[in-house]
Short mmCIF file of C-alpha atoms in Angstrom, two decimals:
data_model
loop_
_atom_site.label_atom_id
_atom_site.label_comp_id
_atom_site.label_asym_id
_atom_site.label_seq_id
_atom_site.Cartn_x
_atom_site.Cartn_y
_atom_site.Cartn_z
CA MET A 1500 19.06 -3.19 -19.09
CA LEU A 1501 18.08 -5.98 -16.67
CA ILE A 1502 15.96 -5.23 -13.61
CA LYS A 1503 16.57 -7.05 -10.33
CA ASP A 1504 14.15 -7.78 -7.53
CA MET A 1505 13.77 -10.36 -4.76
CA ILE A 1506 11.86 -13.63 -5.05
CA THR A 1507 10.89 -15.78 -2.04
CA VAL A 1508 10.15 -19.52 -2.07
CA GLN A 1509 8.20 -20.94 0.88
CA THR A 1510 8.96 -24.54 1.90
CA LYS A 1511 8.42 -26.98 4.76
CA LEU A 1512 11.28 -28.84 6.48
CA ILE A 1513 11.10 -32.55 7.24
CA PHE A 1514 13.62 -33.75 9.84
CA GLU A 1515 15.04 -37.28 10.00
CA GLY A 1516 14.29 -37.55 13.71
CA SER A 1517 12.91 -35.68 16.70
CA GLU A 1518 16.42 -35.13 18.07
CA ASP A 1519 17.48 -33.21 14.95
CA LYS A 1520 14.33 -31.12 15.07
CA GLN A 1521 14.88 -30.32 18.75
CA LYS A 1522 18.41 -29.07 18.01
CA VAL A 1523 17.04 -26.70 15.37
CA LEU A 1524 14.25 -25.50 17.67
CA ASP A 1525 16.82 -24.78 20.38
CA LEU A 1526 18.89 -22.80 17.86
CA MET A 1527 15.79 -20.80 16.82
CA ARG A 1528 14.97 -20.06 20.47
CA ARG A 1529 18.50 -18.79 21.19
CA TRP A 1530 18.57 -16.71 18.00
CA SER A 1531 15.15 -15.15 18.78
CA SER A 1532 16.32 -14.26 22.29
CA CYS A 1533 19.51 -12.79 20.84
CA MET A 1534 17.50 -10.62 18.44
CA ARG A 1535 15.21 -9.31 21.20
CA TYR A 1536 18.23 -8.61 23.44
CA ALA A 1537 19.98 -6.77 20.59
CA TYR A 1538 16.86 -4.66 20.01
CA LYS A 1539 16.82 -3.50 23.64
CA ARG A 1540 20.54 -2.67 23.56
CA LEU A 1541 20.14 -0.72 20.31
CA LEU A 1542 17.43 1.35 22.00
CA GLU A 1543 19.96 2.14 24.73
CA GLY A 1544 22.44 3.36 22.13
CA HIS A 1545 24.89 0.45 21.99
CA LYS A 1546 26.91 -0.05 18.76
CA ARG A 1547 26.88 -3.09 16.47
CA ASN A 1548 30.55 -4.07 16.93
CA GLU A 1549 30.25 -3.88 20.71
CA LEU A 1550 27.11 -6.06 20.69
CA LYS A 1551 28.57 -8.58 18.24
CA ARG A 1552 31.38 -9.56 20.61
CA GLN A 1553 29.12 -9.60 23.67
CA LEU A 1554 26.20 -11.62 22.27
CA GLN A 1555 28.26 -14.55 20.97
CA GLY A 1556 29.14 -15.58 24.51
CA ILE A 1557 25.69 -14.92 26.01
CA PHE A 1558 23.66 -16.94 23.50
CA ASN A 1559 26.29 -19.43 22.26
CA LEU A 1560 25.89 -18.38 18.60
CA ASN A 1561 28.54 -17.90 15.95
CA SER A 1562 29.39 -14.41 14.70
CA ARG A 1563 27.27 -14.72 11.54
CA TYR A 1564 24.10 -15.64 13.43
CA VAL A 1565 24.72 -12.81 15.91
CA ASP A 1566 25.34 -10.29 13.13
CA ASP A 1567 22.10 -11.34 11.40
CA ALA A 1568 20.19 -10.97 14.70
CA ILE A 1569 21.55 -7.43 15.18
CA MET A 1570 20.68 -6.55 11.57
CA LYS A 1571 17.11 -7.86 12.02
CA ALA A 1572 16.69 -5.92 15.26
CA LYS A 1573 17.98 -2.76 13.58
CA SER A 1574 15.54 -3.16 10.67
CA ILE A 1575 12.61 -3.47 13.11
CA LEU A 1576 13.77 -0.34 14.94
CA THR A 1577 14.16 1.63 11.71
CA SER A 1578 10.78 0.50 10.38
CA CYS A 1579 9.12 1.49 13.64
CA LYS A 1580 10.59 5.00 13.49
CA GLU A 1581 9.58 5.44 9.84
CA ARG A 1582 5.96 4.63 10.71
CA GLY A 1583 6.03 7.18 13.52
CA GLU A 1584 5.46 4.52 16.20
CA ASN A 1585 7.05 4.33 19.64
CA PRO A 1586 9.94 1.79 19.39
CA ASN A 1587 9.75 1.18 23.15
CA LYS A 1588 6.29 -0.36 22.74
CA VAL A 1589 7.21 -3.11 20.26
CA VAL A 1590 5.85 -6.52 21.38
CA PHE A 1591 7.74 -9.47 19.92
CA GLY A 1592 5.26 -12.20 19.15
CA GLY A 1593 2.51 -9.75 18.25
CA ARG A 1594 0.69 -7.12 20.29
CA GLN A 1595 -2.75 -8.39 19.34
CA LEU A 1596 -2.02 -11.91 20.61
CA PHE A 1597 -0.33 -10.53 23.72
CA GLU A 1598 -3.35 -8.38 24.62
CA LYS A 1599 -5.70 -11.33 24.13
CA LEU A 1600 -3.60 -13.39 26.53
CA GLN A 1601 -3.59 -10.58 29.10
CA LYS A 1602 -7.39 -10.27 29.15
CA ARG A 1603 -7.85 -13.95 30.05
CA HIS A 1604 -11.32 -13.87 28.46
CA ILE A 1605 -10.73 -17.46 27.36
CA ASN A 1606 -9.31 -20.40 29.29
CA GLY A 1607 -8.55 -24.08 29.06
CA LYS A 1608 -7.59 -25.59 25.72
CA ALA A 1609 -8.35 -22.44 23.72
CA TYR A 1610 -6.09 -20.36 25.98
CA ARG A 1611 -3.21 -22.84 25.73
CA LYS A 1612 -3.55 -22.89 21.95
CA LEU A 1613 -3.39 -19.09 21.84
CA GLN A 1614 -0.42 -19.07 24.22
CA LEU A 1615 1.45 -21.62 22.05
CA LYS A 1616 0.81 -19.51 18.96
CA TRP A 1617 2.29 -16.43 20.64
CA GLN A 1618 5.30 -18.36 21.95
CA GLU A 1619 5.99 -19.74 18.46
CA LYS A 1620 5.89 -16.27 16.92
CA ARG A 1621 8.11 -14.91 19.69
CA LYS A 1622 10.70 -17.69 19.96
CA GLY A 1623 10.47 -19.67 16.73
CA ASN A 1624 12.57 -17.52 14.37
CA LEU A 1625 15.94 -17.72 12.65
CA TYR A 1626 17.40 -15.56 9.88
CA SER A 1627 20.61 -16.19 7.95
CA ARG A 1628 21.88 -13.80 5.27
CA GLY A 1629 23.49 -14.97 2.06
CA ASP A 1630 27.11 -14.23 1.23
CA ARG A 1631 28.46 -13.93 -2.31
CA SER A 1632 32.00 -14.68 -1.15
CA LYS A 1633 30.77 -18.01 0.30
CA LYS A 1634 28.79 -18.81 -2.87
CA GLY A 1635 25.41 -18.99 -1.20
CA ASN A 1636 24.78 -19.18 2.53
CA LEU A 1637 27.33 -20.51 5.02
CA ASN A 1638 25.08 -21.20 8.05
CA THR A 1639 22.04 -22.56 6.16
CA ARG A 1640 23.05 -24.10 2.83
CA ILE A 1641 20.97 -25.88 0.18
CA GLU A 1642 22.48 -29.23 -0.79
CA ILE A 1643 21.41 -31.80 -3.39
CA ASP A 1644 21.20 -35.43 -2.26
CA GLY A 1645 20.20 -37.53 -5.25
CA SER A 1646 16.58 -36.71 -6.05
CA LEU A 1647 16.14 -34.83 -2.76
CA THR A 1648 16.93 -31.22 -1.92
CA LYS A 1649 18.12 -30.72 1.66
CA LEU A 1650 18.93 -27.82 3.93
CA ARG A 1651 22.12 -28.05 5.98
CA ILE A 1652 21.71 -26.08 9.20
CA ASN A 1653 24.67 -25.10 11.38
CA VAL A 1654 23.50 -25.78 14.97
CA GLY A 1655 26.86 -25.46 16.75
CA GLU A 1656 30.63 -25.74 16.42
CA LYS A 1657 31.10 -27.96 13.33
CA GLU A 1658 27.74 -29.62 14.00
CA TYR A 1659 25.09 -29.75 11.29
CA VAL A 1660 21.49 -30.93 10.98
CA TYR A 1661 20.06 -31.95 7.59
CA ALA A 1662 16.39 -31.45 6.80
CA THR A 1663 14.58 -32.45 3.60
CA ILE A 1664 13.01 -29.47 1.83
CA LYS A 1665 9.38 -30.01 0.88
CA PRO A 1666 8.67 -27.03 -1.38
CA GLY A 1667 4.95 -26.43 -1.43
CA TRP A 1668 1.89 -28.20 -2.77
CA LYS A 1669 1.88 -31.73 -4.14
CA VAL A 1670 1.53 -32.27 -7.85
CA LYS A 1671 0.80 -35.40 -9.85
CA GLY A 1672 2.89 -38.34 -8.72
CA GLY A 1673 3.78 -36.78 -5.38
CA THR A 1674 6.77 -34.87 -6.78
CA TYR A 1675 7.67 -31.20 -6.47
CA THR A 1676 9.52 -30.75 -9.72
CA ASP A 1677 9.18 -27.02 -10.37
CA ARG A 1678 10.23 -25.66 -6.98
CA ASN A 1679 12.83 -28.33 -6.42
CA GLN A 1680 14.44 -27.38 -9.71
CA LEU A 1681 14.38 -23.72 -8.69
CA LEU A 1682 16.04 -24.44 -5.33
CA GLN A 1683 18.60 -26.73 -6.94
CA ALA A 1684 19.39 -24.02 -9.49
CA ILE A 1685 19.86 -21.53 -6.63
CA SER A 1686 22.31 -23.87 -4.90
CA THR A 1687 24.40 -24.56 -8.03
CA LEU A 1688 24.60 -21.00 -9.37
CA GLY A 1689 26.64 -19.83 -6.38
CA GLU A 1690 24.49 -16.71 -5.96
CA PRO A 1691 23.79 -15.48 -2.40
CA TYR A 1692 20.42 -16.41 -0.91
CA SER A 1693 18.88 -15.65 2.48
CA VAL A 1694 17.09 -18.26 4.59
CA GLU A 1695 14.47 -17.53 7.25
CA LEU A 1696 13.05 -20.26 9.50
CA LYS A 1697 9.67 -19.84 11.20
CA LEU A 1698 7.82 -22.16 13.58
CA LYS A 1699 4.08 -22.49 13.04
CA ASN A 1700 1.80 -25.18 14.51
CA SER A 1701 4.91 -27.17 15.54
CA VAL A 1702 6.11 -27.26 11.91
CA VAL A 1703 9.32 -25.53 10.78
CA TYR A 1704 8.95 -23.56 7.54
CA ALA A 1705 11.88 -22.24 5.51
CA TYR A 1706 11.73 -19.15 3.30
CA PHE A 1707 14.44 -18.82 0.66
CA THR A 1708 14.98 -15.34 -0.81
CA VAL A 1709 17.15 -14.71 -3.87
CA GLU A 1710 17.53 -11.97 -6.46
CA GLU A 1711 15.22 -12.36 -9.45
CA ILE A 1712 16.33 -10.89 -12.77
CA PHE A 1713 13.52 -9.46 -14.89
CA PRO A 1714 13.55 -8.96 -18.66
CA LYS A 1715 13.62 -5.52 -20.20
CA SER A 1716 10.13 -3.99 -20.52
CA GLU A 1717 8.90 -4.53 -24.09
CA ILE A 1718 5.41 -3.12 -23.49
CA THR A 1719 5.84 0.59 -22.69
CA LYS A 1720 3.79 3.77 -22.54
CA SER A 1721 4.68 4.52 -26.17
CA ASN A 1722 1.56 2.48 -27.07
CA GLY A 1723 -0.59 4.09 -24.39
CA VAL A 1724 -1.40 3.11 -20.82
CA ILE A 1725 -4.01 1.59 -18.53
CA GLY A 1726 -4.61 3.60 -15.36
CA ILE A 1727 -5.67 1.68 -12.23
CA ASP A 1728 -7.60 3.33 -9.38
CA THR A 1729 -7.98 1.28 -6.20
CA ASN A 1730 -9.89 3.93 -4.26
CA ALA A 1731 -12.92 1.62 -4.01
CA TYR A 1732 -10.82 -1.33 -2.73
CA PRO A 1733 -11.85 -4.00 -1.78
CA LYS A 1734 -15.22 -3.76 -3.55
CA HIS A 1735 -13.77 -3.08 -6.99
CA ILE A 1736 -11.00 -1.35 -8.89
CA ALA A 1737 -11.59 1.03 -11.80
CA TRP A 1738 -9.45 1.17 -14.95
CA ALA A 1739 -9.16 3.45 -17.97
CA GLU A 1740 -7.24 2.77 -21.19
CA THR A 1741 -5.72 5.59 -23.23
CA ASP A 1742 -3.64 5.96 -26.37
CA SER A 1743 -0.15 7.47 -26.31
CA SER A 1744 -1.57 11.01 -26.45
CA GLY A 1745 -3.89 10.49 -23.47
CA GLN A 1746 -7.20 10.07 -25.31
CA LEU A 1747 -9.69 7.79 -23.56
CA LEU A 1748 -10.25 4.52 -25.46
CA GLU A 1749 -11.99 2.17 -23.02
CA TYR A 1750 -12.85 1.98 -19.36
CA GLY A 1751 -14.43 -0.35 -16.86
CA ARG A 1752 -14.19 -1.84 -13.42
CA ILE A 1753 -13.23 -5.20 -11.93
CA PRO A 1754 -15.51 -6.34 -9.08
CA MET A 1755 -13.65 -8.02 -6.21
CA PRO A 1756 -16.31 -9.48 -3.89
CA GLU A 1757 -13.97 -12.19 -2.57
CA LEU A 1758 -11.74 -9.59 -0.89
CA GLU A 1759 -14.49 -8.28 1.39
CA SER A 1760 -14.53 -11.38 3.60
CA GLY A 1761 -12.94 -14.78 4.15
CA SER A 1762 -9.66 -15.93 5.63
CA SER A 1763 -6.42 -14.05 5.03
CA SER A 1764 -5.04 -16.89 2.88
CA LYS A 1765 -8.17 -16.87 0.73
CA ARG A 1766 -7.97 -13.09 0.23
CA GLU A 1767 -4.27 -13.40 -0.59
CA TYR A 1768 -5.08 -16.03 -3.23
CA TYR A 1769 -7.68 -13.78 -4.89
CA ARG A 1770 -5.36 -10.76 -4.80
CA TRP A 1771 -2.97 -12.77 -6.98
CA GLN A 1772 -5.86 -13.68 -9.30
CA TYR A 1773 -6.92 -10.06 -9.75
CA ALA A 1774 -3.32 -8.97 -10.26
CA HIS A 1775 -3.07 -11.56 -13.07
CA ILE A 1776 -6.25 -10.15 -14.64
CA ILE A 1777 -4.84 -6.61 -14.66
CA VAL A 1778 -1.48 -7.64 -16.12
CA GLN A 1779 -3.11 -9.88 -18.75
CA MET A 1780 -5.33 -6.97 -19.81
CA ALA A 1781 -2.21 -4.82 -20.26
CA LYS A 1782 -0.51 -7.57 -22.30
CA ASP A 1783 -3.56 -8.11 -24.53
CA ASN A 1784 -3.79 -4.37 -25.28
CA GLN A 1785 0.01 -3.83 -25.37
CA LYS A 1786 -0.27 -1.00 -22.83
CA ALA A 1787 1.85 0.01 -19.85
CA ILE A 1788 0.23 0.07 -16.39
CA VAL A 1789 -0.05 3.20 -14.26
CA ILE A 1790 -0.70 2.80 -10.53
CA GLU A 1791 -0.63 5.00 -7.43
CA LYS A 1792 2.76 5.44 -5.82
CA LEU A 1793 3.19 3.35 -2.69
CA ASP A 1794 6.18 5.01 -1.02
CA ILE A 1795 4.20 7.76 0.69
CA LYS A 1796 6.07 9.43 3.52
CA ASP A 1797 3.90 12.44 4.44
CA LYS A 1798 0.57 12.45 6.23
CA GLY A 1799 -1.38 13.30 3.10
CA LYS A 1800 -3.08 16.54 4.05
CA ARG A 1801 -4.15 17.83 0.66
CA GLY A 1802 -7.26 17.47 -1.46
CA ASP A 1803 -8.80 14.02 -1.89
CA PHE A 1804 -5.50 12.64 -0.61
CA SER A 1805 -6.28 13.66 2.95
CA GLY A 1806 -5.81 11.41 5.94
CA ARG A 1807 -7.99 8.41 5.14
CA LYS A 1808 -6.67 7.48 1.70
CA SER A 1809 -3.07 8.24 2.63
CA ARG A 1810 -3.27 6.09 5.75
CA ARG A 1811 -4.91 3.28 3.81
CA ILE A 1812 -2.11 3.17 1.23
CA ARG A 1813 0.58 3.31 3.91
CA HIS A 1814 -0.91 0.86 6.39
CA TYR A 1815 -3.63 -1.27 4.77
CA PHE A 1816 -1.82 -4.46 3.87
CA GLY A 1817 -4.41 -5.66 1.33
CA TYR A 1818 -4.36 -2.39 -0.61
CA ARG A 1819 -0.58 -2.31 -0.87
CA SER A 1820 -0.33 -6.05 -1.43
CA LEU A 1821 -2.52 -5.95 -4.54
CA LEU A 1822 -0.46 -3.18 -6.14
CA GLU A 1823 2.80 -4.91 -5.22
CA LYS A 1824 1.57 -8.08 -6.94
CA VAL A 1825 0.65 -6.10 -10.05
CA LYS A 1826 4.17 -4.61 -10.10
CA LEU A 1827 5.85 -7.99 -9.69
CA LEU A 1828 3.78 -9.83 -12.32
CA ALA A 1829 4.14 -6.94 -14.79
CA LYS A 1830 7.93 -6.97 -14.41
CA ARG A 1831 8.00 -10.71 -15.10
CA GLU A 1832 5.90 -10.23 -18.24
CA GLY A 1833 7.95 -7.29 -19.55
CA VAL A 1834 5.16 -4.74 -18.96
CA GLU A 1835 6.24 -1.27 -17.88
CA VAL A 1836 4.75 -0.09 -14.57
CA ILE A 1837 4.60 3.64 -13.87
CA GLU A 1838 3.92 4.93 -10.36
CA VAL A 1839 2.41 8.40 -9.95
CA ASN A 1840 1.52 10.70 -7.08
CA PRO A 1841 -2.19 10.03 -6.34
CA ALA A 1842 -2.85 13.52 -4.89
CA TYR A 1843 -5.99 15.17 -6.31
CA THR A 1844 -6.72 12.40 -8.84
CA SER A 1845 -10.23 11.92 -7.40
CA VAL A 1846 -10.95 15.66 -7.26
CA ILE A 1847 -9.81 16.28 -10.84
CA GLY A 1848 -11.58 13.20 -12.15
CA MET A 1849 -14.81 14.09 -10.37
CA LEU A 1850 -14.89 17.71 -11.60
CA LYS A 1851 -13.40 17.39 -15.08
CA TYR A 1852 -13.87 13.94 -16.60
CA ALA A 1853 -16.86 12.40 -14.78
CA PRO A 1854 -19.30 14.97 -16.23
CA GLN A 1855 -17.47 15.15 -19.57
CA PHE A 1856 -17.63 11.41 -20.31
CA MET A 1857 -20.60 10.62 -18.02
CA VAL A 1858 -18.61 8.02 -16.06
CA SER A 1859 -18.28 7.26 -12.35
CA LYS A 1860 -15.84 9.25 -10.23
CA ASP A 1861 -13.68 6.12 -9.77
CA VAL A 1862 -13.32 5.60 -13.53
CA ALA A 1863 -12.63 9.31 -13.96
CA SER A 1864 -9.94 9.08 -11.29
CA SER A 1865 -8.30 6.12 -13.08
CA TYR A 1866 -8.27 8.22 -16.27
CA VAL A 1867 -6.45 11.04 -14.45
CA ILE A 1868 -3.94 8.47 -13.13
CA ALA A 1869 -3.40 7.18 -16.68
CA ARG A 1870 -2.83 10.68 -18.07
CA ARG A 1871 -0.49 11.52 -15.20
CA GLY A 1872 1.52 8.41 -16.09
CA LEU A 1873 1.96 9.83 -19.61
CA GLY A 1874 3.36 13.03 -18.10
CA LEU A 1875 0.28 15.13 -18.91
CA ARG A 1876 -0.82 17.94 -16.61
CA GLU A 1877 -4.48 18.67 -15.99
CA ARG A 1878 -5.64 22.14 -16.93
CA ILE A 1879 -8.74 23.58 -15.33
CA PRO A 1880 -11.35 24.07 -18.10
CA HIS A 1881 -11.98 27.65 -19.26
CA LYS A 1882 -15.60 27.74 -18.01
CA TYR A 1883 -14.49 26.63 -14.56
CA MET A 1884 -11.83 29.36 -14.52
CA MET A 1885 -14.43 31.98 -15.46
CA PHE A 1886 -16.61 30.61 -12.69
CA LEU A 1887 -13.74 30.96 -10.19
CA SER A 1888 -13.03 34.52 -11.34
CA ARG A 1889 -16.55 35.55 -10.19
CA LEU A 1890 -16.22 33.85 -6.81
CA ASP A 1891 -15.57 36.00 -3.74
CA VAL A 1892 -15.02 35.48 -0.03
CA ASN A 1893 -18.49 36.71 0.96
CA GLU A 1894 -20.15 33.90 -0.97
CA LEU A 1895 -17.98 31.37 0.83
CA GLU A 1896 -19.08 32.90 4.14
CA GLU A 1897 -22.70 32.34 3.09
CA LEU A 1898 -21.81 28.77 2.13
CA LYS A 1899 -20.49 28.21 5.67
CA GLU A 1900 -23.83 29.33 7.11
CA TYR A 1901 -25.65 26.99 4.71
CA VAL A 1902 -23.47 24.03 5.77
CA ARG A 1903 -24.07 24.80 9.46
CA LYS A 1904 -27.84 24.68 8.88
CA VAL A 1905 -28.02 21.66 6.57
CA VAL A 1906 -25.33 19.21 7.71
CA LYS A 1907 -26.37 17.32 10.84
CA ASN A 1908 -23.33 15.04 11.19
CA THR A 1909 -20.80 16.83 13.41
CA TYR A 1910 -17.72 15.25 11.82
CA VAL A 1911 -18.86 16.00 8.25
CA ARG A 1912 -19.86 19.55 9.20
CA LYS A 1913 -16.45 20.30 10.75
CA LYS A 1914 -14.67 18.82 7.75
CA GLN A 1915 -16.72 20.88 5.26
CA LEU A 1916 -16.24 24.09 7.25
CA LYS A 1917 -12.50 23.47 7.38
CA GLU A 1918 -12.35 23.05 3.60
CA ILE A 1919 -14.33 26.27 3.09
CA ASP A 1920 -11.91 28.15 5.36
CA ARG A 1921 -8.97 26.87 3.31
CA ALA A 1922 -10.67 28.01 0.10
CA LYS A 1923 -11.30 31.43 1.66
CA LYS A 1924 -7.66 31.74 2.67
CA PHE A 1925 -6.50 30.98 -0.86
CA LEU A 1926 -8.95 33.46 -2.41
CA GLN A 1927 -7.84 36.17 0.02
CA SER A 1928 -4.26 35.62 -1.14
CA LEU A 1929 -5.48 36.50 -4.65
CA GLU A 1930 -7.58 39.47 -3.59
CA SER A 1931 -5.90 42.19 -5.66
CA GLU A 1932 -6.92 42.51 -9.30
CA THR A 1933 -3.35 42.15 -10.54
CA GLU A 1934 -2.92 38.88 -8.66
CA ARG A 1935 -6.24 37.54 -9.92
CA LEU A 1936 -5.32 38.36 -13.52
CA SER A 1937 -1.96 36.64 -13.11
CA VAL A 1938 -3.70 33.26 -12.86
CA PRO A 1939 -3.93 31.95 -16.46
CA LEU A 1940 -7.35 30.97 -17.73
CA ASP A 1941 -6.16 27.53 -18.81
CA GLY A 1942 -5.77 26.65 -15.14
CA THR A 1943 -2.06 25.98 -15.19
CA SER A 1944 -0.02 27.57 -12.48
CA THR A 1945 2.36 30.46 -13.09
CA GLY A 1946 4.12 29.40 -9.89
CA SER A 1947 4.18 26.05 -8.20
CA ARG A 1948 2.01 23.07 -8.98
CA GLY A 1949 0.58 23.44 -5.48
CA GLU A 1950 -1.14 26.67 -6.55
CA ASN A 1951 -2.91 24.84 -9.37
CA HIS A 1952 -3.98 22.18 -6.89
CA ASN A 1953 -5.37 24.93 -4.66
CA LEU A 1954 -7.55 26.07 -7.57
CA TRP A 1955 -8.99 22.55 -7.91
CA ARG A 1956 -9.59 22.56 -4.18
CA VAL A 1957 -11.47 25.87 -4.27
CA LEU A 1958 -13.45 24.63 -7.26
CA LYS A 1959 -14.53 21.50 -5.39
CA VAL A 1960 -15.69 23.60 -2.44
CA ALA A 1961 -17.57 26.11 -4.59
CA VAL A 1962 -19.20 23.60 -6.95
CA VAL A 1963 -19.70 20.31 -5.09
CA THR A 1964 -20.35 21.44 -1.50
CA PRO A 1965 -23.50 23.49 -2.30
CA LEU A 1966 -24.89 20.56 -4.31
CA SER A 1967 -24.28 17.89 -1.70
CA PRO A 1968 -22.88 19.22 1.59
CA ASP A 1969 -23.74 16.18 3.71
CA ARG A 1970 -22.71 13.22 1.52
CA VAL A 1971 -20.43 12.25 -1.35
CA LEU A 1972 -21.86 13.40 -4.69
CA ARG A 1973 -22.06 10.34 -6.96
CA ASP A 1974 -23.94 11.65 -10.00
CA MET A 1975 -21.64 14.22 -11.59
CA SER A 1976 -23.85 14.79 -14.68
CA VAL A 1977 -25.22 17.93 -12.98
CA LEU A 1978 -21.83 19.60 -13.64
CA LYS A 1979 -21.85 19.04 -17.40
CA SER A 1980 -23.71 22.24 -18.30
CA LEU A 1981 -21.35 24.31 -16.16
CA LEU A 1982 -18.28 22.54 -17.58
CA ILE A 1983 -19.30 22.99 -21.22
CA SER A 1984 -21.34 26.18 -21.39
CA GLY A 1985 -20.78 27.86 -18.04
CA GLN A 1986 -24.50 27.63 -17.32
CA VAL A 1987 -26.00 26.34 -14.13
CA GLY A 1988 -27.93 23.13 -14.64
CA LYS A 1989 -30.40 21.13 -12.58
CA THR A 1990 -29.23 20.91 -8.98
CA TYR A 1991 -28.88 18.02 -6.57
CA LYS A 1992 -31.72 19.04 -4.25
CA GLY A 1993 -34.06 20.26 -6.96
CA VAL A 1994 -33.24 23.92 -6.28
CA SER A 1995 -33.31 26.27 -9.29
CA SER A 1996 -29.68 27.29 -8.80
CA CYS A 1997 -27.22 26.65 -6.02
CA PHE A 1998 -23.78 27.15 -7.52
CA LEU A 1999 -21.68 29.95 -6.10
CA GLY A 2000 -20.36 32.74 -8.28
CA GLN A 2001 -23.74 33.21 -10.00
CA GLY A 2002 -25.05 36.18 -8.04
CA LEU A 2003 -27.14 33.87 -5.84
CA TRP A 2004 -27.51 34.44 -2.10
CA LEU A 2005 -27.33 31.14 -0.28
CA SER A 2006 -29.99 32.30 2.16
CA GLN A 2007 -32.43 31.71 -0.71
CA ILE A 2008 -31.49 28.01 -0.90
CA PRO A 2009 -33.89 25.82 1.07
CA PRO A 2010 -32.43 23.18 3.40
CA ALA A 2011 -32.09 19.55 2.34
CA GLY A 2012 -35.43 17.79 2.07
CA ALA A 2013 -37.44 20.99 1.65
CA GLY A 2014 -40.43 20.74 -0.63
CA LYS A 2015 -41.01 17.03 0.04
CA ALA A 2016 -44.53 15.91 0.74
#
């Protein structure tokens, strides 16, 4: 079975004269105005067919250009609603640039340069969809002229402008063999391709998008997988390799110092480099790749997947861009990519595998991601379940008092108290003996998976919060004795014992920093 996706080729257009270029710029200006006008009318509730007839006369565009402008406006409106943003506050040309221009904190040449940049983004656009029935693209068509590849642009009634396509960076001899051949192949195959024109620094760039057919995945999870955790992005990503049964084979991390600073183009370049490293590692080991799912629609209100990480995956371009590049390169190389729900991977990794294998919480999280990609469910270890069976609401109340005394940061204190209240609520729902006994000791849920996740959540509160209430606990080795033998080991603050569920009153635990000289 062949897999299809979209591939985009970026090129620069060279016009034969200034008059031809001006005609295209005028077309882009009218199309951009048409798209903005269509967006406003769609907000008012107007229908596509009604707008299509009306806009042709207003902006002197043919029906295809108008239809593409309406489609683009509709996609912006839909995207805005999906992100939960107010569609009435969209600023064409970019809000950030617009606000800079409004402040007038700069003037002279710098201000005019900024103003030109905003005007180009606002008015310098044109989009033309491909059409299979027309064997390519009727308004903007690739044509071959000897050794040159040209773009024929429809600028009016039976009037065309031809521009030479300069596809990318120069290679030896000043030729552009690879991309020219690709564009020429696109034009001769008769497959539909979309063309988007953008004006930047007075130069017109063309973006050609066509369906890319990928080979069938030959490297699958039957040989095992490599789990990727990007929770520490952009500093590094952690990875864990397993066999087909989920046993840990190797692990490590890939530092990414170049992504912490530099221009956007430089960071984009290095994201491609790191994506190549990940895919090459999968090819060398003949393992499928497991990554966090990108299509997250909820707000992410559970476990380690609360707020911050969810928002980062949904909105942080760099984070998403790296994973998208891994997916694309893996498809091209025939490597299977599995996307999993990232909820609770950090919590499970921190509590279960970090102390077991003496690895960092990021590596442990990547191991959980890998196992989840193999379809394995994480059971709560027996000793942890015995620990939870001794835990009661009164001890959590004492933990709240301890957090109020020790944690100075208001935000952290509120967050910790909120988590304790959630743990209390869940324990109260299991207050009767029959309900407590109905929870299996292997930690799997007799009901929904959410109940099992609630157990991990309670465990994190009861085990990690007393050890380090005011900061993220990095050294998880302290949990190993509890995980293996059920005994309480050396604590984070040097206290003899500060786990809950051990008959210890938290009032006996000294505050952080006690005992120091």
